[in-house]
CSV table of C-alpha atoms in Angstrom, one decimal:
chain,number,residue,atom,x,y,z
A,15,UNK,CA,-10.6,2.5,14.6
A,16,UNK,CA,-8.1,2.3,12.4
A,17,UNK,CA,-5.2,4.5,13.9
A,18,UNK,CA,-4.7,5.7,17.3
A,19,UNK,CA,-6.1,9.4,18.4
A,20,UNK,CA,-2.4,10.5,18.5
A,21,UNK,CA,-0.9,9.2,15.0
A,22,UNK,CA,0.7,10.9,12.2
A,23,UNK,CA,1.7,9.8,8.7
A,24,UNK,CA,5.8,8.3,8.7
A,25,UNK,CA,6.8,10.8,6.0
A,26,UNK,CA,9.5,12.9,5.9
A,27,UNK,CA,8.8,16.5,4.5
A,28,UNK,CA,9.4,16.9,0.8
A,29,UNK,CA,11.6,19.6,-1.0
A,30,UNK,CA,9.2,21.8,-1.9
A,31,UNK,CA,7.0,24.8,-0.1
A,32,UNK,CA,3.7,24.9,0.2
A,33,UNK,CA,1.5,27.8,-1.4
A,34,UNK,CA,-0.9,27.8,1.0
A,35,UNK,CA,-3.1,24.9,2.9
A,36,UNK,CA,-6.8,25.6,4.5
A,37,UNK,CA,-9.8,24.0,5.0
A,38,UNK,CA,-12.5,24.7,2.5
A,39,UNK,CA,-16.4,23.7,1.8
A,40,UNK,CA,-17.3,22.0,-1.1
A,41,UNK,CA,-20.9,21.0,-2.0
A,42,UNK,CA,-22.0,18.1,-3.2
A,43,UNK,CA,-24.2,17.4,-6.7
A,44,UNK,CA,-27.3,17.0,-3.8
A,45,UNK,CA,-26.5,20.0,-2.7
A,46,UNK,CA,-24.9,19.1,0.7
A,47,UNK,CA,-22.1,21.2,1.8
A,48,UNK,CA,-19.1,19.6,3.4
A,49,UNK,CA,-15.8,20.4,5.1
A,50,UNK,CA,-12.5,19.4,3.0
A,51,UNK,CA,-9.3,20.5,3.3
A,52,UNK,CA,-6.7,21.8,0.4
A,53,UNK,CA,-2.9,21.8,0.5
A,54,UNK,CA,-1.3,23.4,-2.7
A,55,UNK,CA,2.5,23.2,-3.8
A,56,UNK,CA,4.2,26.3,-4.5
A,57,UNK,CA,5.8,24.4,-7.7
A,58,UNK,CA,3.0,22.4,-9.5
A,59,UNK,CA,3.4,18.9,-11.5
A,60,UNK,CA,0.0,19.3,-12.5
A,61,UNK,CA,-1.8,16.7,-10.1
A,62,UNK,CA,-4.6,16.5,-8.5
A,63,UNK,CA,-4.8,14.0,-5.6
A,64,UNK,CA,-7.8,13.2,-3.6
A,65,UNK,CA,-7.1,11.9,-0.4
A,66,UNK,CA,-9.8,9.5,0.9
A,67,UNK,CA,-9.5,8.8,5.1
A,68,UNK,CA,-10.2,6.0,7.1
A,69,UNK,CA,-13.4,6.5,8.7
A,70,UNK,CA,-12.4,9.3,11.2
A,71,UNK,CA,-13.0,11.3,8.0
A,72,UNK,CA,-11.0,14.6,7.8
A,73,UNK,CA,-8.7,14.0,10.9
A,74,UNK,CA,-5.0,15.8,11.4
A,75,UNK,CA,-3.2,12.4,10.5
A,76,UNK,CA,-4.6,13.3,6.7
A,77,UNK,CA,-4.3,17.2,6.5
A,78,UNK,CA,-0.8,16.3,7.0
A,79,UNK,CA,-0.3,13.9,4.8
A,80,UNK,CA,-2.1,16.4,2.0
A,81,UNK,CA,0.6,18.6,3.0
A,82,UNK,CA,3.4,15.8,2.2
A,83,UNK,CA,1.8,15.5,-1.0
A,84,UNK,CA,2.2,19.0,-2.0
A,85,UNK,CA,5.7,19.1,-1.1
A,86,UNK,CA,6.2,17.1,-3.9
A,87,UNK,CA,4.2,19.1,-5.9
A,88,UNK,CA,0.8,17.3,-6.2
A,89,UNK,CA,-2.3,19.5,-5.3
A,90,UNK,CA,-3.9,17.5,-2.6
A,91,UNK,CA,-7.5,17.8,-1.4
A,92,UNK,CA,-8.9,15.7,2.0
A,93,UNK,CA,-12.1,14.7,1.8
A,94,UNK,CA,-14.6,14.6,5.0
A,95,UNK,CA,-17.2,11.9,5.7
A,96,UNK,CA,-19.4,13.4,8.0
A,97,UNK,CA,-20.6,17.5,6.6
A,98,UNK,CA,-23.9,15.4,6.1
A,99,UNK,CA,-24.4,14.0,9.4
A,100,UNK,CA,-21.8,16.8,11.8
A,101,UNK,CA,-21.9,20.0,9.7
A,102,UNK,CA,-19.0,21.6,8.3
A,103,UNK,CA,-17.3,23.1,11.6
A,104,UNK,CA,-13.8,21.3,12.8
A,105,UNK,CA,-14.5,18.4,15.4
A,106,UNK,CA,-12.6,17.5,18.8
A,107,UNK,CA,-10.6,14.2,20.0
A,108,UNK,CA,-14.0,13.6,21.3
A,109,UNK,CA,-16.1,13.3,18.2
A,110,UNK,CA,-18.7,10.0,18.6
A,111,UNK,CA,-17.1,8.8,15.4
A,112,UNK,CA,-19.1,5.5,15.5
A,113,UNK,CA,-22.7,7.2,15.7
A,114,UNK,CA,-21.8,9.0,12.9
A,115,UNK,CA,-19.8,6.1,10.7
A,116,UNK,CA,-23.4,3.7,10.6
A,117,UNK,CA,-25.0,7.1,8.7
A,118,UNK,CA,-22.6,6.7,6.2
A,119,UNK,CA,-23.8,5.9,2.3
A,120,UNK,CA,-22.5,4.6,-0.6
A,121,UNK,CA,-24.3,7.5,-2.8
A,122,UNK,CA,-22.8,10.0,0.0
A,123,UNK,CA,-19.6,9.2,-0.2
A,124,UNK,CA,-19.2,8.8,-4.1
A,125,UNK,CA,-21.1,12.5,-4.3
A,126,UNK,CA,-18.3,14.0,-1.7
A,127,UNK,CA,-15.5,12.1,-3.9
A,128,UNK,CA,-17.1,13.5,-7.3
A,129,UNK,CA,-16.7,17.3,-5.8
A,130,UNK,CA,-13.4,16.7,-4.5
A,131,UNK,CA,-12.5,15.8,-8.3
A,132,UNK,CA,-14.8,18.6,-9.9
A,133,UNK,CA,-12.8,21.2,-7.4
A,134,UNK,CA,-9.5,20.2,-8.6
A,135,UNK,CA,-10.5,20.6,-12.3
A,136,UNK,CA,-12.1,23.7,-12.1
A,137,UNK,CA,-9.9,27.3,-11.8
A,138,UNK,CA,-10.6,27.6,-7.9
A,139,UNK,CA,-8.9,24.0,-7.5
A,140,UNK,CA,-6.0,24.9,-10.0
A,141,UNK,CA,-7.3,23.1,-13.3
A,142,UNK,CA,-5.7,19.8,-12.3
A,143,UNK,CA,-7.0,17.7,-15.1
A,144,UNK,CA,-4.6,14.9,-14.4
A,145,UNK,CA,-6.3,13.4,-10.7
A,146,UNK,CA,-5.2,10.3,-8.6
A,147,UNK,CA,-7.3,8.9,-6.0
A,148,UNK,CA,-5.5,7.6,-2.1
A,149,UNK,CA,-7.7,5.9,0.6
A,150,UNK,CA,-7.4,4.5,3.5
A,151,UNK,CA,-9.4,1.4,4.5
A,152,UNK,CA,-12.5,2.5,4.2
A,153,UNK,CA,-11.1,4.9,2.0
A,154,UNK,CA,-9.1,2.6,-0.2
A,155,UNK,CA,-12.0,0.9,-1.3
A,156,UNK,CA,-13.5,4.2,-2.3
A,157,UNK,CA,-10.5,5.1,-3.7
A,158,UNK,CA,-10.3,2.3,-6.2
A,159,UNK,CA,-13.8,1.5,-7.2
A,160,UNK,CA,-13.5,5.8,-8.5
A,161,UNK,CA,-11.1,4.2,-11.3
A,162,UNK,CA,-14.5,2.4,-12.8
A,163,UNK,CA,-15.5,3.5,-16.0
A,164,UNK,CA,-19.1,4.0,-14.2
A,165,UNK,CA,-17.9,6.3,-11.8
A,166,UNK,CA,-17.1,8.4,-14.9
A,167,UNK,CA,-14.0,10.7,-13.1
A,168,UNK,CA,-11.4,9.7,-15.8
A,169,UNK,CA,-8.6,9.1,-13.0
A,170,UNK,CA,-4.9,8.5,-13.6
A,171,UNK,CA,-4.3,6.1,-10.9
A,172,UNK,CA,-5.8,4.6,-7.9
A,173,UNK,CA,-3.9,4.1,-4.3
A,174,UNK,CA,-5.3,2.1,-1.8
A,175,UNK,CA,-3.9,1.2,1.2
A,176,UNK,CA,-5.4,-1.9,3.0
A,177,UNK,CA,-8.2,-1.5,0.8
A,178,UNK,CA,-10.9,-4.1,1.3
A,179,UNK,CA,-11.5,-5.8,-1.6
A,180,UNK,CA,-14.4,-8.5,-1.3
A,181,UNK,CA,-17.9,-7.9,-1.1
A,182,UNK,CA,-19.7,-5.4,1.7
A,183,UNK,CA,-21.8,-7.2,4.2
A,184,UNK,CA,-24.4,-6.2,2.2
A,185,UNK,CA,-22.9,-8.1,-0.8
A,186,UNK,CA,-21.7,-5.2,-2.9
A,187,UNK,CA,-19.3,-6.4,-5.0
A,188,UNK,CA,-15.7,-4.8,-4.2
A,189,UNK,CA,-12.7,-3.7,-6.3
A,190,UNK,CA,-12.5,-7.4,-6.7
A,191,UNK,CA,-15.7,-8.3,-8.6
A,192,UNK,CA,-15.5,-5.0,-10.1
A,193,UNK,CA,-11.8,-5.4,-11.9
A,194,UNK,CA,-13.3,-5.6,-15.3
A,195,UNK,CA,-14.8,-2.3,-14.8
A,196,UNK,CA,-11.2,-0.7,-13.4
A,197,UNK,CA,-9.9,2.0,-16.0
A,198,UNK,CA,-7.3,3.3,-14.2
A,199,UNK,CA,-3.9,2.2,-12.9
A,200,UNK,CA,-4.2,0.7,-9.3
A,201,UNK,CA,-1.0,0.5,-7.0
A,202,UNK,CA,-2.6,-1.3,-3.6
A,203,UNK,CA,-0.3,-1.2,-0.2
A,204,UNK,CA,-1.6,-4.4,1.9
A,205,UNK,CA,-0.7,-5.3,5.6
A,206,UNK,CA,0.4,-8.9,5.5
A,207,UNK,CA,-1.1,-9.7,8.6
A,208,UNK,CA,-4.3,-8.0,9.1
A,209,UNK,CA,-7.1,-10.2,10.2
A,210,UNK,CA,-9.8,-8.1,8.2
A,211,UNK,CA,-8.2,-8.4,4.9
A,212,UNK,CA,-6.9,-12.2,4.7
A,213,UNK,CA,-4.2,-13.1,1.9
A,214,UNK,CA,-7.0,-15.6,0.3
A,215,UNK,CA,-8.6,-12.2,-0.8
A,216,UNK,CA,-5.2,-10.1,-1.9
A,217,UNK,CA,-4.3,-12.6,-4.0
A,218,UNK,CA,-8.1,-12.7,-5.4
A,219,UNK,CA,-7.5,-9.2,-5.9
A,220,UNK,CA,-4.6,-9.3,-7.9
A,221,UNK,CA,-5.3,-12.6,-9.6
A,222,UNK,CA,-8.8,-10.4,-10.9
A,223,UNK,CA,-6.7,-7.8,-11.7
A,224,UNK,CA,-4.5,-9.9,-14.0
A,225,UNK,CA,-7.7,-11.1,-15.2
A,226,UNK,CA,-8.9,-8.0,-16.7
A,227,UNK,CA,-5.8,-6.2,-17.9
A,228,UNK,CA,-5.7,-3.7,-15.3
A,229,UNK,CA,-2.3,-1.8,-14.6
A,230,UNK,CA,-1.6,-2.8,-11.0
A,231,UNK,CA,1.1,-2.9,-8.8
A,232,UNK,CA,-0.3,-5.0,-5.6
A,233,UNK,CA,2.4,-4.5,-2.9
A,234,UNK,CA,2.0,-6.8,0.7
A,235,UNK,CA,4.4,-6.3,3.8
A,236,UNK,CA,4.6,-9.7,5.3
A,237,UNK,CA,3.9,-9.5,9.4
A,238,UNK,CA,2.8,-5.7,8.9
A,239,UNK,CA,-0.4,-5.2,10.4
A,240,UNK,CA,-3.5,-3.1,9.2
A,241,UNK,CA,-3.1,0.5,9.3
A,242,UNK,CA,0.7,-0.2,9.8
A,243,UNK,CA,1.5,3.3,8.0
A,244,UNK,CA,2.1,5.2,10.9
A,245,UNK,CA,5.4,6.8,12.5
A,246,UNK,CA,4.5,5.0,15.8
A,247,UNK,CA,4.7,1.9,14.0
A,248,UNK,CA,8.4,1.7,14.5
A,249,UNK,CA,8.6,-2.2,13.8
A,250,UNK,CA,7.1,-1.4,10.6
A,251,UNK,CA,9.2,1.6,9.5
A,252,UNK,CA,10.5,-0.1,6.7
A,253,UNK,CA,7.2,-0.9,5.1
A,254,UNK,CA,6.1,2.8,5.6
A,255,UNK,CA,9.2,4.2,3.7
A,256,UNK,CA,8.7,1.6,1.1
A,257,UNK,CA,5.3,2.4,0.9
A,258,UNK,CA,5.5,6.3,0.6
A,259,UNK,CA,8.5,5.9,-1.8
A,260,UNK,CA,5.8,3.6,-4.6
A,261,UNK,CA,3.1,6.4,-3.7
A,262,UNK,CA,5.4,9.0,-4.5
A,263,UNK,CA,6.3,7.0,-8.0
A,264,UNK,CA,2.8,6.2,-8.6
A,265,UNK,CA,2.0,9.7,-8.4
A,266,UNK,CA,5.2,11.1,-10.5
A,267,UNK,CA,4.3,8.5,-13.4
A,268,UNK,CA,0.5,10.0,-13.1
A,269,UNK,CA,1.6,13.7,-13.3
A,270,UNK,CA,3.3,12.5,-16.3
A,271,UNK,CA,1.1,10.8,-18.0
C-alpha cells in the first residue's frame, strides 16, 4: 500500500475558492461507467489536470489534493480504478483493495484516463483544452506514458511521482523504453530511497529522456522514501514543500502554454 489509511497530501490551501467539488460518473469508450471526482476553481487558468491515484484508486488523500489544485485555479478531475470491478458507489476503510488491484488492465485504465481527458474538454468539464496528467505510483506511470504520441491525448505536461519507470513484470516497456514516443513535458518527483524504484533506473530514466529530446525536469530527494509526499512524513517535509512548489510551476508553465 502505498500510504497509510489515515494520510493526507502536505499542502497548504491555495488562495483561491473553489466553485464547487463532487463526485461524478464518467463512462468509458467500452461503455463502463465509473466513479471520478471533480474539483473546479472559482477563478480558472484554463487547466485541466487529471489526477491519477496510487492503487487505492479514488481515496480521500486525492479528492483533496484535487481540491489543492483548484485553489490555484487548475480544474482537477480524480480518477477511480475500480467502477469496473466495485461499481460506482463510495467505498469504506475496509475496501479488499488487493482483490480488486490483480483485476486491474492496462486497456482499463488507459480507457478511464481517456474520459477523464474527454470530460475536461468537453462544456460539462469546462472546455479545458490545455490538460496535465499527475500520478502516483501506479499512477505515475500512467500518468506519463498518456504524454505518448500513441495515446493520442495531446497533453501539456506529465507529473509523476515515484513513477516506475522500467518494464512491467510482464515486460511492458515503461516510460523508460518508451521516451522516444514522450510528446509532452515530463517533471518526475522520485524518493531517493525507495527500494522499488532503485537509482540505477532514475538515472536510466532521465539518461533516455535526454536521449530523446524530451522536456524533463527529473527531481530525487536523497533518503526520502516512496510515497514520502505525505503530512505525516514530518522527516520529509522539506521534500513535500519542494515538491508541491515544482508541481505548482509545472502546472502554471502548462496553463500558459
Amino acid at each position: 500500500m502505498c500510504f497509510d489509511a489515515d494520510s493526507a497530501p502536505p499542502v497548504p490551501h491555495g488562495p483561491q475558492a473553489l466553485a464547487r467539488d463532487h463526485r461524478i460518473t464518467l463512462t468509458a469508450r467500452d461503455g463502463t461507467r465509473f466513479a471520478a471526482f471533480e474539483a473546479v476553481p472559482e477563478n480558472p487558468s484554463g487547466l485541466g489536470v487529471v489526477v491519477l491515484p496510487d492503487v487505492r484508486g479514488l481515496y480521500r488523500f486525492y479528492i483533496e489534493l484535487a481540491r489543492r489544485f483548484a485553489e490555484h485555479g487548475h480544474h482537477a478531475v480524480v480518477v477511480d480504478y475500480y467502477g469496473r470491478t466495485a461499481g460506482t458507489g463510495e467505498r469504506g476503510p475496509d475496501f479488499p483493495v488487493d482483490e480488486h488491484m490483480v483485476r486491474l488492465t492496462p486497456r482499463g485504465l488507459y480507457d478511464d484516463l481517456s474520459a477523464a481527458v474527454a470530460h475536461l474538454r468537453s462544456p460539462e468539464g469546462g472546455a479545458r483544452h490545455r490538460i496535465v496528467t499527475a500520478g502516483f505510483c501506479i499512477g505515475g506511470r500512467l500518468a506519463v506514458l498518456a504524454g505518448t504520441k500513441r495515446a493520442g491525448h495531446g497533453l501539456a505536461g506529465t507529473v509523476g511521482f515515484y513513477c516506475w519507470p522500467a518494464p512491467g513484470p510482464d515486460g511492458s516497456p515503461g516510460p523508460t523504453q518508451r521516451a522516444g514516443e514522450l510528446t509532452a513535458p515530463v517533471l518526475a518527483l522520485m524518493a531517493g530511497d525507495d527500494p522499488g524504484i532503485p537509482p540505477e533506473h532514475v538515472h536510466a530514466f532521465e539518461h533516455a529522456l535526454a536521449e530523446a529530446g524530451v522536456e524533463h525536469e527529473v527531481v530525487t530527494y536523497p533518503g526520502a522514501p516512496h510515497s514520502f509526499f505525505d503530512v505525516k512524513q514530518d522527516d520529509h517535509a522539506e521534500a513535500s514543500a519542494d515538491a508541491w512548489r515544482r508541481v505548482l510551476a509545472f502546472a502554471g508553465r502548462a496553463a500558459a502554454g
